[in-house]
Tab-separated table of C-alpha atoms and ligand atoms in Angstrom:
chain	number	residue	atom	x	y	z
G	1	MET	CA	0.020	0.051	0.097
G	2	ASP	CA	1.078	3.449	-0.903
G	3	ALA	CA	-0.935	5.058	1.895
G	4	ASP	CA	-3.881	4.399	4.240
G	5	VAL	CA	-5.913	6.818	2.577
G	6	ILE	CA	-5.770	8.391	-0.401
G	7	VAL	CA	-7.729	11.782	-0.956
G	8	ILE	CA	-8.719	12.919	-4.337
G	9	GLY	CA	-8.787	16.816	-4.891
G	10	ALA	CA	-7.142	19.345	-2.755
G	11	GLY	CA	-9.984	21.976	-2.374
G	12	LEU	CA	-10.894	22.707	1.156
G	13	ALA	CA	-12.779	19.659	1.824
G	14	GLY	CA	-10.043	17.062	0.633
G	15	LEU	CA	-7.529	19.045	2.692
G	16	GLN	CA	-9.274	19.112	5.999
G	17	CYS	CA	-10.291	15.470	5.219
G	18	ALA	CA	-6.410	14.708	4.978
G	19	ARG	CA	-5.655	16.741	8.110
G	20	ARG	CA	-8.201	14.729	9.942
G	21	ALA	CA	-6.817	11.476	8.968
G	22	GLN	CA	-3.536	12.691	9.589
G	23	ARG	CA	-3.990	13.658	12.860
G	24	SER	CA	-4.941	10.183	13.819
G	25	GLY	CA	-1.743	8.830	12.571
G	26	HIS	CA	-2.966	7.557	9.227
G	27	SER	CA	-0.508	7.860	6.251
G	28	VAL	CA	-2.466	10.187	3.743
G	29	MET	CA	-1.665	11.016	0.079
G	30	VAL	CA	-3.519	13.943	-1.736
G	31	LEU	CA	-3.879	14.071	-5.314
G	32	GLU	CA	-4.738	17.402	-7.202
G	33	ALA	CA	-5.289	17.687	-10.685
G	34	GLU	CA	-4.384	21.362	-11.061
G	35	ASP	CA	-0.995	23.139	-10.732
G	36	ALA	CA	-1.940	24.230	-6.800
G	37	VAL	CA	-4.008	23.589	-4.304
G	38	GLY	CA	-7.335	25.384	-3.340
G	39	GLY	CA	-10.054	24.462	-5.778
G	40	ARG	CA	-12.394	26.900	-6.008
G	41	VAL	CA	-10.120	29.100	-3.708
G	42	ARG	CA	-7.252	30.430	-5.798
G	43	THR	CA	-5.744	33.559	-6.290
G	44	ASP	CA	-3.884	35.016	-9.522
G	45	ARG	CA	-1.355	37.773	-9.235
G	46	VAL	CA	-1.379	40.143	-12.170
G	47	ASP	CA	0.601	43.079	-12.211
G	48	GLY	CA	1.001	43.438	-8.551
G	49	PHE	CA	-2.824	42.940	-8.101
G	50	LEU	CA	-4.476	40.025	-6.451
G	51	CYS	CA	-7.325	38.662	-8.411
G	52	ASP	CA	-8.989	35.842	-6.525
G	53	ARG	CA	-10.621	33.284	-8.813
G	54	GLY	CA	-14.211	34.670	-8.582
G	55	PHE	CA	-14.616	37.128	-5.826
G	56	GLN	CA	-15.370	35.814	-2.421
G	57	LEU	CA	-14.993	36.615	1.072
G	58	LEU	CA	-14.038	34.670	4.277
G	59	ASN	CA	-16.146	34.867	7.204
G	60	PRO	CA	-14.195	34.147	10.284
G	61	ALA	CA	-17.551	33.520	12.203
G	62	TYR	CA	-17.735	30.436	10.456
G	63	PRO	CA	-17.635	27.403	13.157
G	64	ALA	CA	-15.185	25.620	10.926
G	65	VAL	CA	-12.801	28.403	10.199
G	66	ARG	CA	-12.847	29.337	14.123
G	67	GLN	CA	-11.928	25.352	14.896
G	68	TRP	CA	-9.491	24.346	12.302
G	69	ILE	CA	-7.946	27.661	10.763
G	70	ASP	CA	-5.293	29.873	12.241
G	71	VAL	CA	-7.224	32.947	11.353
G	72	PRO	CA	-4.667	35.539	12.870
G	73	ALA	CA	-2.048	34.010	10.522
G	74	LEU	CA	-3.895	34.838	7.366
G	75	GLU	CA	-4.188	38.628	8.421
G	76	LEU	CA	-7.672	39.360	7.259
G	77	GLN	CA	-8.669	42.699	5.983
G	78	LYS	CA	-11.829	43.431	6.873
G	79	PHE	CA	-14.860	44.310	4.645
G	80	GLY	CA	-17.550	46.424	6.038
G	81	VAL	CA	-20.633	44.548	7.200
G	82	GLY	CA	-23.245	46.361	5.115
G	83	VAL	CA	-23.903	47.349	1.423
G	84	VAL	CA	-23.888	50.439	-0.698
G	85	VAL	CA	-27.278	50.821	-2.623
G	86	ARG	CA	-27.030	52.582	-5.963
G	87	SER	CA	-30.447	53.564	-7.014
G	88	GLY	CA	-30.663	55.859	-9.992
G	89	GLN	CA	-28.386	58.798	-9.133
G	90	THR	CA	-28.614	58.099	-5.350
G	91	THR	CA	-26.212	56.114	-3.385
G	92	THR	CA	-27.136	54.987	0.244
G	93	THR	CA	-24.746	53.130	2.698
G	94	LEU	CA	-26.674	50.896	4.762
G	95	ALA	CA	-24.362	49.341	7.328
G	96	HIS	CA	-24.455	47.368	10.631
G	97	PRO	CA	-25.243	50.265	13.086
G	98	ILE	CA	-22.913	48.966	15.980
G	99	ARG	CA	-19.881	47.887	13.910
G	100	HIS	CA	-20.290	51.280	11.721
G	101	PRO	CA	-21.464	53.958	14.027
G	102	ARG	CA	-20.737	56.527	11.423
G	103	HIS	CA	-23.303	55.094	9.048
G	104	ALA	CA	-25.910	54.579	11.779
G	105	LEU	CA	-28.270	57.493	11.483
G	106	ALA	CA	-28.284	57.268	7.752
G	107	THR	CA	-29.081	53.455	7.861
G	108	LEU	CA	-31.634	53.753	10.308
G	109	HIS	CA	-33.516	56.708	8.881
G	110	SER	CA	-33.127	55.635	4.971
G	111	GLU	CA	-35.933	55.095	2.698
G	112	LEU	CA	-34.787	51.921	2.366
G	113	THR	CA	-35.215	50.577	5.892
G	114	PRO	CA	-38.831	51.563	6.877
G	115	VAL	CA	-39.688	49.685	10.445
G	116	SER	CA	-42.100	47.653	8.607
G	117	ASP	CA	-39.618	46.240	6.425
G	118	VAL	CA	-36.970	45.817	9.208
G	119	VAL	CA	-39.852	43.901	11.277
G	120	ALA	CA	-40.589	41.649	8.460
G	121	PHE	CA	-36.967	40.810	7.955
G	122	VAL	CA	-36.555	39.974	11.446
G	123	ARG	CA	-39.554	37.615	11.404
G	124	TRP	CA	-38.181	36.045	8.451
G	125	MET	CA	-34.737	35.490	10.132
G	126	VAL	CA	-36.811	33.772	13.317
G	127	PRO	CA	-36.166	30.192	12.315
G	128	ALA	CA	-32.321	30.950	12.144
G	129	LEU	CA	-32.275	32.937	15.334
G	130	LEU	CA	-34.173	30.375	17.426
G	131	ARG	CA	-32.029	27.549	16.469
G	132	ARG	CA	-28.289	27.738	17.592
G	133	SER	CA	-27.226	24.714	15.282
G	134	THR	CA	-24.926	25.503	12.484
G	135	ALA	CA	-26.763	22.110	10.646
G	136	SER	CA	-28.135	23.060	7.564
G	137	THR	CA	-31.765	22.116	8.280
G	138	PHE	CA	-34.295	23.878	10.392
G	139	ALA	CA	-37.712	22.728	10.742
G	140	ARG	CA	-39.137	23.203	7.213
G	141	ASP	CA	-37.902	24.895	4.034
G	142	GLU	CA	-39.151	26.557	1.099
G	143	THR	CA	-37.796	28.841	-1.705
G	144	LEU	CA	-36.411	32.102	-0.723
G	145	TYR	CA	-38.987	34.181	-2.363
G	146	ALA	CA	-41.975	32.129	-1.058
G	147	SER	CA	-40.383	32.582	2.556
G	148	PHE	CA	-40.053	36.324	1.981
G	149	ASP	CA	-43.612	36.424	0.988
G	150	ALA	CA	-44.787	34.292	3.645
G	151	ALA	CA	-43.042	36.680	6.351
G	152	GLY	CA	-44.577	39.809	5.010
G	153	PHE	CA	-40.994	41.073	3.703
G	154	THR	CA	-42.140	42.682	0.587
G	155	GLY	CA	-40.783	46.180	0.706
G	156	ARG	CA	-38.058	48.023	-0.694
G	157	LEU	CA	-35.428	46.960	1.861
G	158	ARG	CA	-36.222	43.378	-0.045
G	159	ARG	CA	-36.611	44.699	-3.306
G	160	ASP	CA	-33.850	46.986	-3.506
G	161	VAL	CA	-31.459	45.362	-1.262
G	162	ILE	CA	-31.641	41.901	0.081
G	163	ASP	CA	-32.954	40.229	-3.117
G	164	THR	CA	-30.095	41.571	-5.245
G	165	PHE	CA	-27.179	41.006	-2.333
G	166	LEU	CA	-28.303	37.450	-1.784
G	167	ALA	CA	-28.679	36.811	-5.497
G	168	GLY	CA	-24.946	37.719	-5.668
G	169	VAL	CA	-23.792	35.646	-2.683
G	170	LEU	CA	-26.029	32.644	-3.933
G	171	ALA	CA	-25.100	32.903	-7.810
G	172	ASP	CA	-28.993	32.787	-8.211
G	173	SER	CA	-31.252	35.573	-9.562
G	174	SER	CA	-34.315	33.298	-9.524
G	175	GLY	CA	-35.188	33.340	-5.648
G	176	GLU	CA	-35.343	29.554	-5.872
G	177	SER	CA	-32.494	28.775	-3.399
G	178	SER	CA	-33.220	27.498	0.126
G	179	ALA	CA	-34.683	30.044	2.519
G	180	ASN	CA	-32.904	27.988	5.143
G	181	TYR	CA	-29.615	28.082	3.433
G	182	ALA	CA	-30.088	32.049	2.778
G	183	ARG	CA	-30.995	32.451	6.560
G	184	GLN	CA	-27.748	30.592	7.601
G	185	LEU	CA	-25.644	32.822	5.565
G	186	MET	CA	-27.273	35.939	6.833
G	187	ARG	CA	-26.515	34.751	10.365
G	188	PHE	CA	-23.219	34.429	9.767
G	189	PHE	CA	-22.831	37.794	7.974
G	190	ALA	CA	-24.375	39.333	11.172
G	191	ALA	CA	-21.973	37.181	13.575
G	192	GLY	CA	-18.458	38.092	11.808
G	193	VAL	CA	-16.756	40.763	9.808
G	194	PRO	CA	-15.977	38.973	6.450
G	195	GLY	CA	-12.281	39.556	5.116
G	196	LEU	CA	-9.621	38.870	2.685
G	197	PRO	CA	-6.198	37.405	3.582
G	198	HIS	CA	-3.212	39.501	3.212
G	199	THR	CA	-1.897	37.289	0.264
G	200	GLY	CA	-5.196	36.691	-1.210
G	201	MET	CA	-7.980	33.778	-0.615
G	202	GLN	CA	-5.439	31.009	-1.409
G	203	ALA	CA	-3.495	31.572	1.525
G	204	LEU	CA	-6.392	29.715	3.247
G	205	PRO	CA	-5.882	26.228	1.234
G	206	GLU	CA	-1.974	26.854	1.392
G	207	GLN	CA	-2.069	27.306	5.123
G	208	MET	CA	-3.996	23.811	5.429
G	209	ALA	CA	-1.774	22.139	2.854
G	210	ALA	CA	1.379	23.191	4.745
G	211	SER	CA	0.482	21.148	7.784
G	212	LEU	CA	0.268	17.975	5.768
G	213	VAL	CA	3.359	15.587	6.412
G	214	LYS	CA	3.476	14.390	2.466
G	215	PRO	CA	2.866	17.367	0.203
G	216	VAL	CA	-0.134	17.082	-2.225
G	217	ARG	CA	0.788	15.753	-5.690
G	218	LEU	CA	-0.036	18.522	-7.721
G	219	GLY	CA	-0.742	18.163	-11.526
G	220	THR	CA	-1.757	14.666	-10.494
G	221	ALA	CA	-5.421	13.909	-11.772
G	222	ALA	CA	-7.023	10.627	-10.662
G	223	ARG	CA	-8.327	8.932	-14.144
G	224	ASP	CA	-10.204	5.886	-12.698
G	225	LEU	CA	-10.534	4.548	-9.193
G	226	THR	CA	-11.308	0.770	-8.517
G	227	GLU	CA	-12.001	-1.079	-5.530
G	228	THR	CA	-10.027	-4.400	-4.512
G	229	ALA	CA	-10.354	-6.888	-1.740
G	230	ASP	CA	-8.408	-5.119	0.507
G	231	GLY	CA	-8.247	-1.478	-0.707
G	232	VAL	CA	-8.491	0.967	-3.656
G	233	GLN	CA	-6.243	1.386	-6.962
G	234	VAL	CA	-6.085	4.969	-8.411
G	235	MET	CA	-4.908	5.381	-11.969
G	236	THR	CA	-3.181	8.485	-12.804
G	237	ASP	CA	-0.931	9.354	-15.845
G	238	SER	CA	2.319	8.559	-13.927
G	239	GLY	CA	1.171	5.190	-12.592
G	240	THR	CA	-1.187	3.393	-10.158
G	241	ILE	CA	-1.447	4.122	-6.321
G	242	ARG	CA	-2.967	1.807	-3.718
G	243	ALA	CA	-4.577	2.853	-0.645
G	244	ARG	CA	-6.610	1.255	2.122
G	245	VAL	CA	-9.538	3.721	1.483
G	246	ALA	CA	-10.286	6.707	-1.112
G	247	VAL	CA	-11.941	10.033	-0.428
G	248	VAL	CA	-13.624	11.555	-3.687
G	249	ALA	CA	-13.406	15.196	-2.986
G	250	VAL	CA	-13.299	16.624	-6.563
G	251	GLY	CA	-16.028	19.288	-6.494
G	252	PRO	CA	-19.720	18.798	-7.974
G	253	GLN	CA	-18.711	18.756	-11.632
G	254	ASN	CA	-16.297	15.868	-11.445
G	255	VAL	CA	-17.989	13.516	-8.985
G	256	ALA	CA	-19.620	11.374	-11.662
G	257	ASP	CA	-16.161	10.979	-13.397
G	258	LEU	CA	-14.890	8.780	-10.441
G	259	THR	CA	-18.190	7.378	-8.670
G	260	ASP	CA	-21.612	6.284	-9.520
G	261	LEU	CA	-23.248	9.525	-8.080
G	262	SER	CA	-25.007	11.773	-10.752
G	263	THR	CA	-23.748	15.122	-11.318
G	264	PRO	CA	-25.158	17.713	-8.561
G	265	ALA	CA	-26.521	20.942	-10.368
G	266	THR	CA	-24.590	24.042	-9.784
G	267	ARG	CA	-24.963	27.645	-10.261
G	268	GLY	CA	-22.120	29.865	-12.058
G	269	LEU	CA	-20.900	33.590	-12.048
G	270	THR	CA	-18.053	35.427	-13.574
G	271	THR	CA	-15.777	37.985	-11.899
G	272	TRP	CA	-14.035	41.181	-13.827
G	273	TRP	CA	-10.977	42.669	-12.317
G	274	PHE	CA	-10.110	46.011	-13.215
G	275	ARG	CA	-7.203	48.126	-12.280
G	276	ALA	CA	-8.948	51.734	-11.587
G	277	PRO	CA	-6.448	54.516	-11.161
G	278	ALA	CA	-8.676	57.263	-9.831
G	279	LEU	CA	-9.675	57.190	-6.081
G	280	LEU	CA	-12.976	55.835	-5.865
G	281	GLN	CA	-14.750	56.618	-2.447
G	282	ALA	CA	-17.042	53.803	-2.426
G	283	GLY	CA	-16.057	52.627	1.303
G	284	PRO	CA	-15.087	48.698	2.352
G	285	PHE	CA	-18.465	47.773	1.189
G	286	LEU	CA	-20.076	45.672	-1.489
G	287	MET	CA	-22.198	48.004	-3.929
G	288	VAL	CA	-25.427	46.666	-5.139
G	289	ASP	CA	-27.593	48.127	-7.943
G	290	ALA	CA	-31.248	49.007	-7.238
G	291	THR	CA	-32.098	51.098	-10.431
G	292	ARG	CA	-34.414	48.838	-12.244
G	293	PRO	CA	-38.055	49.701	-11.346
G	294	GLY	CA	-39.217	47.120	-9.335
G	295	GLY	CA	-35.824	46.384	-7.819
G	296	GLY	CA	-32.631	44.584	-9.173
G	297	PRO	CA	-29.784	46.007	-11.276
G	298	ALA	CA	-30.031	47.692	-14.535
G	299	GLY	CA	-27.190	46.302	-15.877
G	300	PRO	CA	-25.289	42.880	-16.019
G	301	ILE	CA	-23.368	43.708	-12.736
G	302	TRP	CA	-25.066	42.209	-9.548
G	303	HIS	CA	-22.332	43.429	-6.894
G	304	THR	CA	-19.038	45.418	-7.033
G	305	ALA	CA	-16.609	46.421	-4.771
G	306	VAL	CA	-13.414	48.719	-4.600
G	307	VAL	CA	-11.862	45.715	-2.931
G	308	SER	CA	-8.457	47.507	-2.561
G	309	GLU	CA	-10.280	49.944	-0.211
G	310	ALA	CA	-11.013	46.937	2.220
G	311	ALA	CA	-7.901	44.729	1.374
G	312	PRO	CA	-5.124	47.250	0.394
G	313	SER	CA	-2.831	44.375	-0.150
G	314	TYR	CA	-4.558	43.353	-3.218
G	315	ALA	CA	-3.455	46.261	-5.229
G	316	PRO	CA	-0.030	48.243	-5.290
G	317	THR	CA	0.113	51.409	-3.474
G	318	GLY	CA	-1.595	54.166	-5.061
G	319	GLU	CA	-3.945	52.015	-7.212
G	320	ASN	CA	-7.632	50.628	-6.857
G	321	LEU	CA	-8.495	46.973	-7.662
G	322	VAL	CA	-12.432	46.706	-8.347
G	323	GLU	CA	-14.444	43.675	-8.952
G	324	ALA	CA	-17.670	43.299	-10.640
G	325	THR	CA	-19.457	40.070	-10.603
G	326	THR	CA	-22.188	39.068	-13.268
G	327	LEU	CA	-24.572	36.028	-12.980
G	328	LEU	CA	-24.480	32.992	-15.212
G	329	ASP	CA	-28.291	32.284	-14.874
G	330	ARG	CA	-29.066	35.659	-16.626
G	331	PRO	CA	-28.997	36.543	-20.332
G	332	ASP	CA	-26.473	39.162	-19.666
G	333	GLY	CA	-24.032	37.067	-17.548
G	334	LEU	CA	-21.463	36.900	-20.245
G	335	ALA	CA	-21.827	40.411	-21.121
G	336	GLY	CA	-18.807	41.954	-22.915
G	337	GLN	CA	-16.029	44.113	-21.505
G	338	ALA	CA	-17.665	47.336	-22.881
G	339	ASP	CA	-20.992	46.451	-21.338
G	340	VAL	CA	-19.424	45.974	-17.787
G	341	ARG	CA	-17.432	49.001	-18.157
G	342	ARG	CA	-20.481	51.037	-19.082
G	343	ASP	CA	-22.441	49.665	-16.088
G	344	LEU	CA	-19.548	50.346	-13.894
G	345	ALA	CA	-19.283	54.051	-14.988
G	346	ARG	CA	-22.875	54.377	-13.974
G	347	LEU	CA	-22.574	52.678	-10.913
G	348	TYR	CA	-19.412	54.650	-9.686
G	349	GLN	CA	-20.587	57.786	-11.391
G	350	THR	CA	-17.047	58.043	-13.166
G	351	SER	CA	-15.441	57.521	-16.520
G	352	THR	CA	-13.820	53.990	-16.594
G	353	ARG	CA	-12.547	54.465	-20.086
G	354	ASP	CA	-8.949	54.172	-18.723
G	355	TRP	CA	-9.593	51.145	-16.498
G	356	GLU	CA	-7.550	48.276	-17.605
G	357	VAL	CA	-9.046	44.573	-17.237
G	358	LEU	CA	-6.692	42.735	-15.131
G	359	ALA	CA	-8.679	39.299	-15.279
G	360	HIS	CA	-12.090	37.871	-16.196
G	361	HIS	CA	-12.775	34.820	-14.222
G	362	VAL	CA	-15.680	32.566	-15.672
G	363	VAL	CA	-16.786	29.883	-12.792
G	364	PRO	CA	-19.690	27.997	-14.363
G	365	HIS	CA	-19.597	25.576	-11.216
G	366	ALA	CA	-19.226	28.223	-8.550
G	367	LEU	CA	-21.572	26.670	-5.992
G	368	PRO	CA	-24.106	23.602	-5.837
G	369	ALA	CA	-27.397	24.572	-6.460
G	370	GLN	CA	-29.150	25.093	-2.843
G	371	ARG	CA	-32.790	24.206	-3.536
G	372	PRO	CA	-35.146	23.648	-0.803
G	373	PRO	CA	-35.399	21.373	1.248
G	374	LEU	CA	-31.749	21.953	2.412
G	375	GLU	CA	-30.422	18.667	3.662
G	376	ASP	CA	-27.199	18.029	5.245
G	377	LEU	CA	-26.191	14.783	3.141
G	378	GLY	CA	-23.102	14.056	4.742
G	379	PRO	CA	-20.283	12.272	3.336
G	380	LYS	CA	-21.374	9.097	1.366
G	381	TRP	CA	-19.994	5.943	0.938
G	382	THR	CA	-20.281	5.149	-2.794
G	383	GLY	CA	-18.448	1.501	-2.464
G	384	SER	CA	-17.200	-0.304	0.383
G	385	ARG	CA	-14.020	1.633	0.316
G	386	THR	CA	-14.636	4.980	-1.648
G	387	LEU	CA	-16.195	8.143	0.429
G	388	VAL	CA	-17.368	11.178	-1.260
G	389	ALA	CA	-17.000	14.626	0.318
G	390	GLY	CA	-17.187	18.237	-0.670
G	391	ASP	CA	-19.502	21.300	-0.325
G	392	HIS	CA	-22.157	19.638	-2.605
G	393	ARG	CA	-22.545	16.930	0.346
G	394	GLY	CA	-23.427	19.951	2.789
G	395	THR	CA	-23.667	23.666	1.963
G	396	GLY	CA	-21.987	25.445	-0.727
G	397	SER	CA	-19.626	27.596	1.366
G	398	ILE	CA	-16.312	27.414	2.955
G	399	GLN	CA	-17.942	26.378	6.123
G	400	GLY	CA	-19.504	23.756	4.050
G	401	ALA	CA	-16.745	22.271	2.117
G	402	LEU	CA	-14.317	22.453	5.830
G	403	ASN	CA	-17.166	20.514	7.603
G	404	SER	CA	-17.841	18.189	4.790
G	405	GLY	CA	-14.129	17.048	4.527
G	406	ASP	CA	-13.674	17.107	8.538
G	407	ARG	CA	-16.863	14.544	8.680
G	408	ALA	CA	-15.289	12.616	5.865
G	409	GLY	CA	-11.674	12.293	7.577
G	410	ARG	CA	-13.528	11.091	10.989
G	411	THR	CA	-15.384	8.713	8.807
G	412	VAL	CA	-12.304	7.125	7.259
G	413	VAL	CA	-10.379	7.027	10.785
G	414	ASP	CA	-13.476	4.993	12.261
G	415	PHE	CA	-13.364	2.806	9.095
G	416	LEU	CA	-9.672	2.207	9.855
G	417	ALA	CA	-9.820	1.605	13.271
G	418	PRO	CA	-8.746	-2.023	14.536
J	501	FAD	C1	-16.587	32.549	-7.332
J	501	FAD	C2	-16.820	32.059	-6.070
J	501	FAD	C3	-17.368	32.620	-5.211
J	501	FAD	C4	-17.670	32.041	-3.538
J	501	FAD	N1	-17.782	33.071	-2.523
J	501	FAD	C5	-17.801	32.327	-1.363
J	501	FAD	C6	-18.118	33.164	-0.146
J	501	FAD	O1	-17.900	34.392	-0.396
J	501	FAD	N2	-18.112	32.577	1.179
J	501	FAD	C7	-18.060	31.157	1.115
J	501	FAD	O2	-18.290	30.764	2.235
J	501	FAD	N3	-18.061	30.293	0.024
J	501	FAD	C8	-17.917	30.745	-1.086
J	501	FAD	N4	-17.743	30.045	-2.351
J	501	FAD	C9	-17.732	28.607	-2.163
J	501	FAD	C10	-16.500	27.831	-1.622
J	501	FAD	O3	-15.313	28.638	-2.362
J	501	FAD	C11	-16.767	26.382	-2.052
J	501	FAD	O4	-17.706	25.987	-1.422
J	501	FAD	C12	-15.500	25.657	-1.594
J	501	FAD	O5	-14.267	26.289	-1.877
J	501	FAD	C13	-15.670	24.129	-2.280
J	501	FAD	O6	-14.467	23.520	-1.649
J	501	FAD	P1	-14.449	21.848	-2.173
J	501	FAD	O7	-13.284	21.528	-1.482
J	501	FAD	O8	-15.688	21.298	-1.840
J	501	FAD	O9	-14.336	21.818	-3.813
J	501	FAD	P2	-13.138	22.276	-4.900
J	501	FAD	O10	-12.796	23.463	-4.158
J	501	FAD	O11	-13.843	22.603	-6.070
J	501	FAD	O12	-12.030	21.210	-5.059
J	501	FAD	C14	-12.038	20.034	-5.596
J	501	FAD	C15	-10.637	19.704	-5.891
J	501	FAD	O13	-10.526	18.654	-6.749
J	501	FAD	C16	-9.686	18.606	-7.698
J	501	FAD	N5	-9.921	17.799	-8.780
J	501	FAD	C17	-11.137	17.470	-9.678
J	501	FAD	N6	-11.181	16.312	-10.243
J	501	FAD	C18	-9.934	15.926	-9.837
J	501	FAD	C19	-9.152	14.598	-10.361
J	501	FAD	N7	-9.920	13.712	-11.187
J	501	FAD	N8	-8.145	14.300	-9.675
J	501	FAD	C20	-7.638	14.977	-8.858
J	501	FAD	N9	-8.100	16.069	-8.565
J	501	FAD	C21	-9.221	16.657	-8.959
J	501	FAD	C22	-10.044	20.238	-8.304
J	501	FAD	O14	-8.898	20.600	-8.956
J	501	FAD	C23	-10.291	20.805	-7.018
J	501	FAD	O15	-8.784	21.447	-6.581
J	501	FAD	C24	-17.506	30.590	-3.575
J	501	FAD	C25	-16.992	29.828	-4.771
J	501	FAD	C26	-16.566	30.401	-5.862
J	501	FAD	C27	-16.083	29.717	-6.890
């Protein structure tokens, strides 16, 4: 045997699984098809800018992050807890009144936050507030929009802010995602201050990989996986690897390549990264657009941020890095550069003619589709020695991937126990 455990895929789930099994004294080998660890959490360095492969944030309030990640070592640069709302010619900053007292009065007295809407929003959140559990299942589930309607949450706060914000976070503009999943995310947003590591999001998986005794075998795709009487065999282009048990942590779009599970549905988005020379003063917040009559963005961009205002290490001194995210479930999800540039000019009320595109990341399988009822499926045995893990077995998030990987690690440790 080459190892007790072979983990296929060095995303967050695979890495956490490997660390858990290693901690129990097992020899572990991790295979990764790409040239670096991280899976969906990767960072490109472009001309001194850090462009994550799809804008995302790390929320230190995730229990899995608190438990298993050395957060101080990541030197998180904090985003604001709130949003800037662009509506026609008006810009309003709505922010957590305690964390951002400077914006408290404007937030509480905004036309976007009438008391009736705030009360309805709290009513919608009640199931998540009453249950302290981080489990993804609450008593009953329904689609996001049906749950908003049922809670009477139908005013401007929903239409102009929350619908658009959550569509960007869930990569779902249809409102058909699980209400319980959305509640869980909102609870984490309220509990923590999301941020970006000093050297980019990839610092998170790199920190995890650094604690493995055997380095991850990069550029090594598993081509085939078969079970034998006493273990598993994994074919790679450089030979066959044998182990006592395999964990397949390859992401939703690849799970059917190596197991008999069907491919889970996913949702996609794209992120444009721009070098913006002019000093933009949007604050360390995400901006959402509520210009379309009835709510929602008037152009292809569902959220944008001057990332370097919150995370200065993402841009060289004196320069700005701007992200703009479009959704692939929209007809304009693959809008061209000219349209995105025009939309940014409208949103930031400035010329974007000189802004330079640094990168455009198209991520068709960014997140598993989280339709109701949200179920915490847990790692799954697909043979007597093959276990499947990943965010698609829990929730589509850093929390979900880490948790699934850890559970898979504990499951194989139990399996290998004498
Ligand atoms: C653009 C974007 C924004 C996001 N925003 C957030 C956010 O703000 N907050 C949040 O909590 N979550 C966010 N997420 C979700 C989060 O990043 C994912 O849920 C998590 O990273 C998934 O980890 P995973 O290990 O399950 O899968 P992956 O990261 O997909 O890892 C699978 C790995 O397996 C490898 N692999 C595949 N096939 C093989 C093979 N045959 N052999 C070897 N290796 C193979 C892949 O190369 C990959 O490295 C976002 C995701 C994206 C893409």
